[in-house]
Short mmCIF file of C-alpha atoms in Angstrom, two decimals:
data_model
loop_
_atom_site.label_atom_id
_atom_site.label_comp_id
_atom_site.label_asym_id
_atom_site.label_seq_id
_atom_site.Cartn_x
_atom_site.Cartn_y
_atom_site.Cartn_z
CA MET U 1 -29.44 169.08 36.65
CA LYS U 2 -32.62 166.99 36.60
CA ILE U 3 -34.23 169.48 34.23
CA LEU U 4 -31.17 169.38 31.95
CA ASN U 5 -31.28 165.59 31.82
CA GLN U 6 -34.97 165.70 30.94
CA TYR U 7 -34.24 168.12 28.11
CA LYS U 8 -31.52 165.77 26.83
CA LYS U 9 -33.97 162.82 26.89
CA LEU U 10 -36.60 164.83 25.04
CA ALA U 11 -34.07 165.89 22.45
CA LEU U 12 -32.91 162.28 22.00
CA ILE U 13 -36.50 161.02 21.58
CA ALA U 14 -37.24 163.78 19.07
CA GLY U 15 -34.14 162.86 17.09
CA VAL U 16 -35.11 159.20 16.98
CA VAL U 17 -38.63 160.12 15.84
CA MET U 18 -37.17 162.33 13.10
CA ILE U 19 -34.86 159.51 11.94
CA PHE U 20 -37.71 157.01 11.73
CA SER U 21 -39.89 159.57 10.03
CA GLY U 22 -37.16 160.20 7.50
CA CYS U 23 -36.69 156.46 6.85
CA ALA U 24 -40.42 155.97 6.48
CA HIS U 25 -40.55 158.82 4.01
CA GLU U 26 -37.67 157.35 2.01
CA ASP U 27 -39.38 153.92 1.84
CA GLN U 28 -42.58 155.30 0.38
CA PRO U 29 -42.90 154.29 -3.29
CA GLY U 30 -43.00 157.01 -5.85
CA GLU U 31 -45.25 157.05 -8.88
CA SER U 32 -45.84 153.51 -10.25
CA GLN U 33 -43.87 152.53 -13.35
CA LEU U 34 -46.55 150.02 -14.36
CA ASP U 35 -48.97 150.95 -17.10
CA PHE U 36 -52.51 150.15 -15.96
CA THR U 37 -54.26 151.79 -18.88
CA GLN U 38 -56.48 149.42 -20.84
CA PRO U 39 -55.46 149.04 -24.51
CA VAL U 40 -57.96 150.33 -27.01
CA GLN U 41 -59.91 147.50 -28.62
CA THR U 42 -59.73 147.44 -32.39
CA GLU U 43 -62.57 146.18 -34.58
CA LEU U 44 -60.64 142.91 -34.91
CA ASP U 45 -60.41 142.59 -31.11
CA LYS U 46 -64.16 143.16 -30.83
CA TRP U 47 -64.79 140.53 -33.53
CA ILE U 48 -62.67 138.01 -31.59
CA THR U 49 -64.60 138.76 -28.40
CA THR U 50 -67.93 138.29 -30.17
CA ASN U 51 -67.01 135.18 -32.15
CA TYR U 52 -64.55 133.37 -29.87
CA LEU U 53 -64.41 134.63 -26.30
CA ASN U 54 -68.12 135.02 -25.62
CA PRO U 55 -69.54 131.87 -27.26
CA TYR U 56 -66.61 129.46 -26.73
CA ASN U 57 -64.50 130.91 -23.90
CA ILE U 58 -61.49 130.86 -26.24
CA ASN U 59 -59.18 133.81 -26.73
CA ALA U 60 -57.43 134.27 -30.06
CA ARG U 61 -54.04 135.98 -29.83
CA TYR U 62 -52.36 137.52 -32.84
CA LYS U 63 -50.22 140.26 -31.26
CA TRP U 64 -46.60 139.28 -30.76
CA ASN U 65 -45.73 137.75 -27.40
CA GLN U 66 -42.29 136.16 -27.08
CA ASN U 67 -43.55 133.99 -24.22
CA THR U 68 -45.90 132.04 -26.50
CA VAL U 69 -43.40 131.06 -29.22
CA ASP U 70 -40.03 129.37 -29.55
CA ASN U 71 -37.57 132.25 -29.60
CA SER U 72 -34.83 130.08 -31.11
CA ARG U 73 -36.73 130.01 -34.43
CA PHE U 74 -37.33 132.67 -37.04
CA LEU U 75 -41.01 133.41 -36.44
CA PHE U 76 -43.08 136.55 -36.76
CA PRO U 77 -46.63 137.74 -36.07
CA PRO U 78 -49.30 137.38 -38.74
CA THR U 79 -50.20 140.17 -41.12
CA ILE U 80 -53.26 141.86 -39.61
CA ASP U 81 -55.48 141.40 -42.65
CA LYS U 82 -54.82 137.62 -42.55
CA VAL U 83 -55.98 137.17 -38.95
CA GLN U 84 -59.76 137.29 -39.33
CA PRO U 85 -59.84 135.07 -42.46
CA ALA U 86 -57.77 132.44 -40.60
CA LEU U 87 -60.03 132.62 -37.56
CA GLU U 88 -63.14 132.43 -39.74
CA ILE U 89 -61.84 129.16 -41.20
CA VAL U 90 -61.20 127.73 -37.75
CA LYS U 91 -64.57 128.90 -36.44
CA GLN U 92 -66.66 127.67 -39.37
CA ILE U 93 -65.02 124.27 -39.91
CA TRP U 94 -63.83 123.29 -36.45
CA LEU U 95 -65.84 125.12 -33.78
CA GLU U 96 -69.21 125.16 -35.51
CA SER U 97 -68.96 121.56 -36.68
CA TYR U 98 -68.29 120.29 -33.17
CA ALA U 99 -70.95 122.60 -31.72
CA THR U 100 -73.54 121.28 -34.17
CA ILE U 101 -72.80 117.58 -33.67
CA GLY U 102 -71.44 117.53 -30.10
CA GLY U 103 -73.70 120.18 -28.62
CA ALA U 104 -73.43 123.93 -28.16
CA ASP U 105 -71.29 123.65 -25.02
CA PHE U 106 -69.02 120.81 -26.17
CA VAL U 107 -66.09 122.97 -27.29
CA LYS U 108 -66.67 125.43 -24.46
CA LYS U 109 -66.04 122.61 -21.98
CA ILE U 110 -63.27 120.75 -23.84
CA ALA U 111 -61.05 123.17 -25.71
CA PRO U 112 -57.81 125.11 -25.52
CA ARG U 113 -58.33 128.44 -23.83
CA GLU U 114 -56.07 130.16 -26.35
CA VAL U 115 -55.46 129.99 -30.07
CA VAL U 116 -52.16 131.69 -30.97
CA LEU U 117 -51.56 132.74 -34.57
CA VAL U 118 -48.08 132.99 -36.11
CA GLY U 119 -47.46 134.40 -39.58
CA GLY U 120 -44.53 132.41 -40.88
CA VAL U 121 -43.29 128.87 -41.43
CA ASN U 122 -41.98 126.88 -38.45
CA MET U 123 -39.20 124.81 -40.03
CA ASN U 124 -37.53 121.88 -38.30
CA ASP U 125 -33.92 120.73 -38.66
CA ASN U 126 -35.01 117.62 -40.58
CA GLY U 127 -36.68 119.72 -43.27
CA THR U 128 -40.26 119.19 -42.07
CA ARG U 129 -42.68 121.97 -41.08
CA THR U 130 -44.51 122.16 -37.78
CA LEU U 131 -47.99 123.37 -38.71
CA GLY U 132 -49.35 123.46 -35.18
CA ILE U 133 -48.65 122.73 -31.53
CA ALA U 134 -51.03 121.75 -28.73
CA GLU U 135 -49.64 122.68 -25.31
CA GLY U 136 -51.13 120.87 -22.34
CA GLY U 137 -54.60 121.15 -23.78
CA GLN U 138 -54.63 124.87 -22.94
CA ARG U 139 -53.17 126.46 -26.06
CA ILE U 140 -53.02 125.66 -29.75
CA THR U 141 -50.49 127.55 -31.87
CA LEU U 142 -51.15 127.74 -35.60
CA PHE U 143 -48.38 128.66 -38.04
CA GLU U 144 -48.35 129.90 -41.66
CA VAL U 145 -51.33 132.21 -41.18
CA ASP U 146 -49.89 134.61 -43.79
CA TYR U 147 -50.27 131.93 -46.47
CA ILE U 148 -54.01 131.41 -46.00
CA ASN U 149 -56.15 131.56 -49.14
CA LYS U 150 -59.82 130.92 -48.38
CA GLN U 151 -60.62 130.18 -52.01
CA ASN U 152 -58.07 127.35 -52.25
CA ARG U 153 -59.52 124.12 -50.83
CA ALA U 154 -56.14 122.40 -50.58
CA ILE U 155 -54.68 125.27 -48.51
CA VAL U 156 -57.79 125.47 -46.33
CA SER U 157 -57.71 121.70 -45.76
CA GLU U 158 -54.03 121.72 -44.81
CA PHE U 159 -54.57 124.64 -42.41
CA ILE U 160 -57.63 123.12 -40.75
CA HIS U 161 -55.88 119.72 -40.65
CA THR U 162 -53.58 121.23 -38.04
CA ILE U 163 -56.29 122.17 -35.56
CA GLN U 164 -58.35 119.04 -36.23
CA HIS U 165 -55.26 116.94 -35.47
CA GLU U 166 -54.27 118.91 -32.37
CA TYR U 167 -57.82 118.92 -31.04
CA VAL U 168 -57.97 115.12 -31.28
CA HIS U 169 -54.92 115.09 -28.97
CA ILE U 170 -56.85 117.26 -26.51
CA LEU U 171 -59.81 114.90 -26.67
CA ASN U 172 -57.45 111.97 -26.03
CA GLN U 173 -56.05 113.76 -22.99
CA THR U 174 -59.60 114.10 -21.68
CA LYS U 175 -60.57 110.48 -22.41
CA PRO U 176 -57.90 108.08 -23.70
CA PHE U 177 -58.50 105.76 -26.64
CA ASP U 178 -57.72 102.03 -26.64
CA GLU U 179 -53.99 102.16 -27.41
CA GLN U 180 -53.57 98.43 -26.84
CA ALA U 181 -56.12 97.52 -29.50
CA TRP U 182 -54.70 100.14 -31.87
CA GLY U 183 -51.13 98.94 -31.40
CA LYS U 184 -52.00 95.43 -32.55
CA ILE U 185 -53.09 96.56 -36.04
CA THR U 186 -49.76 97.75 -37.50
CA PRO U 187 -47.23 97.13 -34.71
CA SER U 188 -44.09 97.08 -36.84
CA GLY U 189 -44.68 100.13 -39.04
CA TYR U 190 -43.77 102.93 -36.64
CA THR U 191 -40.50 104.77 -37.18
CA ALA U 192 -38.70 107.88 -35.97
CA THR U 193 -37.67 108.57 -39.57
CA TRP U 194 -41.27 108.85 -40.80
CA HIS U 195 -40.37 112.06 -42.62
CA LEU U 196 -38.16 110.08 -45.01
CA GLU U 197 -41.01 107.82 -46.07
CA ALA U 198 -43.21 108.45 -49.12
CA GLU U 199 -46.93 108.81 -48.43
CA SER U 200 -47.73 106.05 -50.91
CA THR U 201 -45.32 103.67 -49.17
CA SER U 202 -46.82 104.43 -45.75
CA ARG U 203 -50.32 103.79 -47.02
CA GLU U 204 -49.29 100.42 -48.39
CA LEU U 205 -48.22 99.60 -44.82
CA GLY U 206 -51.59 100.55 -43.33
CA PHE U 207 -50.97 104.19 -42.34
CA ILE U 208 -53.10 107.09 -43.55
CA THR U 209 -50.03 109.40 -43.77
CA SER U 210 -46.30 109.09 -43.19
CA TYR U 211 -46.59 111.21 -40.03
CA ALA U 212 -49.01 108.60 -38.65
CA ARG U 213 -45.99 106.28 -38.44
CA ASN U 214 -44.39 108.47 -35.76
CA ASN U 215 -46.21 106.64 -32.93
CA ILE U 216 -49.61 105.25 -31.92
CA VAL U 217 -50.91 108.56 -30.57
CA GLU U 218 -50.03 110.45 -33.76
CA ASP U 219 -51.47 107.59 -35.83
CA PHE U 220 -54.85 107.97 -34.10
CA ALA U 221 -54.87 111.77 -34.49
CA GLU U 222 -53.83 111.55 -38.15
CA THR U 223 -56.45 108.92 -38.99
CA ALA U 224 -59.22 110.96 -37.38
CA SER U 225 -58.11 114.33 -38.76
CA ILE U 226 -57.52 113.13 -42.34
CA ILE U 227 -61.06 111.75 -42.45
CA LEU U 228 -62.40 115.02 -41.01
CA ILE U 229 -60.65 117.22 -43.58
CA SER U 230 -61.44 115.00 -46.57
CA THR U 231 -64.63 114.81 -48.57
CA LYS U 232 -66.21 111.37 -48.73
CA ALA U 233 -64.97 111.12 -52.33
CA GLU U 234 -61.42 112.13 -51.36
CA TYR U 235 -61.26 109.57 -48.57
CA ALA U 236 -62.68 106.86 -50.85
CA ALA U 237 -59.98 107.75 -53.40
CA ILE U 238 -57.27 107.33 -50.75
CA LEU U 239 -58.50 103.83 -49.95
CA ALA U 240 -58.99 102.97 -53.62
CA GLY U 241 -55.38 103.93 -54.35
CA ILE U 242 -53.98 101.39 -51.87
CA LYS U 243 -52.98 98.16 -53.61
CA SER U 244 -52.44 96.03 -50.52
CA ALA U 245 -55.71 94.50 -49.33
CA LYS U 246 -54.25 94.09 -45.83
CA ALA U 247 -53.12 97.71 -45.66
CA LYS U 248 -56.55 98.89 -46.74
CA GLU U 249 -58.19 96.65 -44.15
CA ASP U 250 -55.81 97.92 -41.45
CA ILE U 251 -56.77 101.54 -42.14
CA LYS U 252 -60.44 100.56 -42.02
CA LYS U 253 -59.84 98.87 -38.64
CA LYS U 254 -58.26 102.07 -37.34
CA GLU U 255 -61.18 104.08 -38.70
CA ALA U 256 -63.58 101.77 -36.81
CA ILE U 257 -61.71 102.43 -33.54
CA VAL U 258 -61.92 106.19 -34.14
CA VAL U 259 -65.68 105.97 -34.78
CA LYS U 260 -66.21 103.83 -31.66
CA TYR U 261 -64.06 106.18 -29.56
CA PHE U 262 -66.11 109.26 -30.47
CA LYS U 263 -69.34 107.39 -29.72
CA ASP U 264 -68.24 105.79 -26.46
CA ALA U 265 -66.25 108.72 -25.07
CA PHE U 266 -68.44 111.63 -26.18
CA ASP U 267 -71.66 110.11 -27.55
CA MET U 268 -70.83 111.72 -30.89
CA ASP U 269 -71.48 110.41 -34.41
CA PHE U 270 -68.07 110.71 -36.05
CA TYR U 271 -69.45 110.39 -39.59
CA ALA U 272 -71.99 113.15 -38.89
CA LEU U 273 -69.08 115.30 -37.67
CA ARG U 274 -67.18 114.51 -40.87
CA ASP U 275 -70.21 115.46 -43.00
CA GLU U 276 -70.66 118.72 -41.08
CA ALA U 277 -66.98 119.61 -41.52
CA GLU U 278 -67.21 118.87 -45.25
CA LYS U 279 -70.30 121.08 -45.57
CA ASN U 280 -68.65 123.92 -43.63
CA THR U 281 -65.45 123.66 -45.69
CA THR U 282 -67.52 124.15 -48.85
CA ILE U 283 -69.17 127.19 -47.25
CA VAL U 284 -65.76 128.69 -46.39
CA ILE U 285 -64.26 128.36 -49.87
CA SER U 286 -67.43 129.52 -51.63
CA ASN U 287 -67.63 132.77 -49.64
CA LYS U 288 -65.53 135.31 -51.51
#
């Protein structure tokens, strides 16, 4: 009887072991469904690594990723043959200008870690176009890449205006400008309906563009970026076209705050930066 009971216990233990073994076997994962293979780098990818990632620690993304764009809008990736020309414009006029005047590591230390390129137009409900977006200082998205024409100075200037403007926001996030002093210059000219105002009207009120009337922060970024994308002659023509002496003086006061900000915050000569950007713009449009 004792022997029989022992056999029963052994059989029970063996059964339990088999059950646990079976469960353990069932819980083992099968072949992974994740794809760990590295994508093959194209010549464009290698160019981006050489010209953006290695020297500036910035990655340029042109392949479609729904997580980096507003999916409620009709947007699409850039045409492949437009990507490098767009990035060459950004590199020559923005990156190299700041590297020359601010120091080789300036943009590497203060810069978005990603530049995202989108092919089409990003239209807003009010009829305006969003040319670029700066997100938390970590990513700049540039739209209308498919419409780039390196031989057209006006198109190049409008395109580079976007990143010059957005980068000023990033600089302001790093070191703020004197908003109190700025706000005293044209305190009553700001409006949420800036897009309904003519450029000429806005300039007669002391604003470099109508978008500058959106708020103080946009006013600073517009003032700085318009000077950076304009030749000295173009900027002089803007001022010369303003009839109001007060409006002209107000824009000059804002310009002086921008110049002081770059010097005090980053020990950078803003006019030297402007001259370098002008020189590099000429290089871009003269290279066929």
